[in-house]
């Protein structure tokens, strides 16, 4: 899996930024952990619909963050491995797994390292699952998609749901100021403030308060602007057959100021026309 030293440096910076942010995010996650403790799980309806029956399935959950969705998959009967670049996230996931006694495996690794190693070791999965905040952190979509294809069983599926790149074009004042895509090359976006406390941001919106920045990471983060065409082309180029693609107007999370909550989904303010906030795709390995 070819990679440049630049991308390694960027992913290392992102690892440090996520390590700092994960500690802050845990202050807001008592409800999610209580859902796991009660056996309910944390998977949104959109994810459940895409995944279907996972009982007895072997699933690799890439970029799993602190593992709450990974453990939710285990509660549904899946044999699941969660992989994330953040040391803090994986340590948190492992501590939660042990405390709740839910069977799962967590691995601290960069997916660009883990995927070829897993393939080399003969690991195969019925599904590779990724969700919410995936593609913007990947500098090389084609290498990632090839790595995913390499660990899928015959007829195994890639199941992905993520924030739509159209939503990513808007700033917090709903002004278009970021590129949709690189149109043939990666659009590297630097955030000098690093990964923020987006969970705390949403909490303030739910209570009707005006969000304020109370915590600053200070460790820069680097994202990539990929369009839908980039993502689909990478998946197809890896030899996977796309079976489903869906766009969603509502979002489970509030990512911008002024968003309106309706039936547990957030929508843009009234002066913004309806836009896709999420997309999902299902692709199958067909040998």
XYZ file of C-alpha atoms in Angstrom, residues 72-243:
172
model
C -23.118 -2.238 20.005
C -22.353 -4.553 17.086
C -21.096 -7.135 19.568
C -24.342 -6.821 21.540
C -26.164 -7.741 18.321
C -24.136 -10.940 18.066
C -21.338 -9.921 15.714
C -17.733 -11.009 16.124
C -16.190 -7.590 15.790
C -12.748 -5.978 15.616
C -12.504 -2.215 16.166
C -9.522 -0.332 14.724
C -8.584 3.286 15.379
C -5.489 5.470 15.119
C -6.016 7.161 18.492
C -4.305 5.618 21.500
C -6.747 7.366 23.819
C -9.788 6.183 21.898
C -8.691 2.552 21.896
C -7.704 2.671 25.573
C -11.161 4.074 26.354
C -12.838 1.392 24.230
C -10.873 -1.409 25.894
C -11.628 -0.092 29.384
C -15.344 0.096 28.546
C -15.291 -3.395 27.035
C -13.751 -4.851 30.157
C -16.062 -2.960 32.497
C -19.210 -4.086 30.672
C -17.979 -7.572 29.782
C -18.899 -7.258 26.109
C -16.828 -9.493 23.784
C -14.934 -7.496 21.152
C -11.360 -6.900 20.030
C -9.758 -3.461 19.761
C -6.580 -2.616 17.876
C -4.663 0.652 17.992
C -3.448 1.082 14.429
C -3.498 3.319 11.407
C -5.906 1.694 8.923
C -3.297 2.108 6.173
C -1.019 -0.161 8.215
C -3.660 -2.506 9.607
C -5.477 -3.401 6.371
C -2.477 -4.867 4.484
C -1.249 -6.564 7.644
C -4.647 -8.153 8.248
C -4.748 -9.373 4.661
C -1.215 -10.742 4.964
C -2.284 -12.620 8.102
C -5.256 -14.148 6.297
C -7.910 -12.245 8.240
C -11.216 -12.013 6.404
C -14.476 -10.336 7.342
C -18.088 -10.640 6.261
C -18.337 -6.850 6.464
C -16.171 -3.794 6.854
C -18.148 -1.036 8.561
C -17.328 2.695 8.725
C -19.468 5.601 9.887
C -19.617 9.354 10.507
C -16.297 11.071 9.970
C -14.488 8.585 7.749
C -13.492 9.747 4.301
C -12.335 13.250 5.265
C -9.432 11.684 7.205
C -8.195 9.488 4.339
C -5.408 10.912 2.138
C -5.528 8.009 -0.359
C -8.997 6.676 -1.140
C -7.835 4.103 -3.679
C -5.334 2.492 -1.320
C -7.960 2.431 1.429
C -10.596 0.824 -0.826
C -8.117 -1.776 -2.078
C -7.217 -2.568 1.518
C -10.886 -3.003 2.396
C -11.459 -5.303 -0.585
C -8.449 -7.352 0.476
C -9.941 -8.288 3.861
C -13.486 -9.016 2.688
C -14.686 -12.576 2.222
C -16.207 -13.453 -1.165
C -19.614 -11.705 -1.090
C -18.430 -9.666 1.892
C -19.730 -6.097 2.076
C -18.350 -2.636 2.643
C -20.996 -0.720 4.604
C -20.380 3.019 4.914
C -22.394 5.981 6.154
C -20.802 9.395 6.446
C -21.366 13.127 6.379
C -22.053 14.353 2.863
C -19.339 16.460 1.205
C -21.977 19.098 0.355
C -22.480 19.706 4.082
C -18.717 20.021 4.434
C -18.716 23.051 2.140
C -20.465 25.250 4.717
C -18.917 27.120 7.635
C -20.682 27.658 10.967
C -22.562 30.673 9.560
C -23.874 28.607 6.618
C -21.663 30.343 4.107
C -20.066 28.239 1.374
C -16.330 28.565 1.917
C -14.774 25.077 1.608
C -14.175 23.041 -1.560
C -16.524 20.223 -2.477
C -13.627 18.135 -3.778
C -10.166 18.339 -5.260
C -11.408 17.361 -8.754
C -8.592 15.016 -9.551
C -6.289 15.726 -6.630
C -6.677 15.776 -2.870
C -7.839 19.020 -1.279
C -5.886 19.185 1.946
C -7.591 21.308 4.601
C -5.611 22.354 7.674
C -7.372 23.155 10.927
C -4.830 24.775 13.265
C -7.210 24.400 16.227
C -7.457 20.645 15.743
C -10.366 18.295 16.440
C -12.941 20.207 18.452
C -15.487 19.356 21.101
C -18.309 18.758 18.643
C -20.249 16.713 21.203
C -20.305 19.613 23.650
C -21.333 21.862 20.742
C -24.412 19.738 20.104
C -25.290 19.607 23.788
C -25.580 23.384 23.890
C -27.834 23.391 20.815
C -30.125 20.790 22.385
C -30.573 23.006 25.434
C -31.311 26.059 23.311
C -28.088 27.841 24.157
C -25.802 29.627 21.729
C -22.718 27.402 21.275
C -19.480 28.886 22.512
C -15.977 27.533 22.126
C -15.001 26.593 25.684
C -12.152 24.231 24.822
C -9.480 24.492 22.181
C -7.404 21.524 21.197
C -4.357 23.416 19.980
C -3.056 20.340 18.138
C -3.583 20.848 14.400
C -5.624 18.428 12.330
C -5.671 17.797 8.593
C -8.668 16.721 6.532
C -9.315 16.029 2.868
C -12.172 17.230 0.681
C -13.427 14.264 -1.351
C -16.490 14.360 -3.574
C -18.973 11.536 -4.018
C -17.423 10.736 -7.389
C -14.004 10.281 -5.772
C -15.401 7.863 -3.219
C -17.482 5.800 -5.640
C -14.629 5.636 -8.149
C -12.233 4.350 -5.474
C -14.690 1.658 -4.378
C -15.365 0.568 -7.958
C -11.650 0.651 -8.748
C -11.035 -1.835 -5.950
C -13.301 -4.309 -7.713
C -16.291 -3.898 -5.404
C -19.824 -3.873 -6.785
C -21.964 -1.002 -5.493
C -25.387 -2.279 -4.478
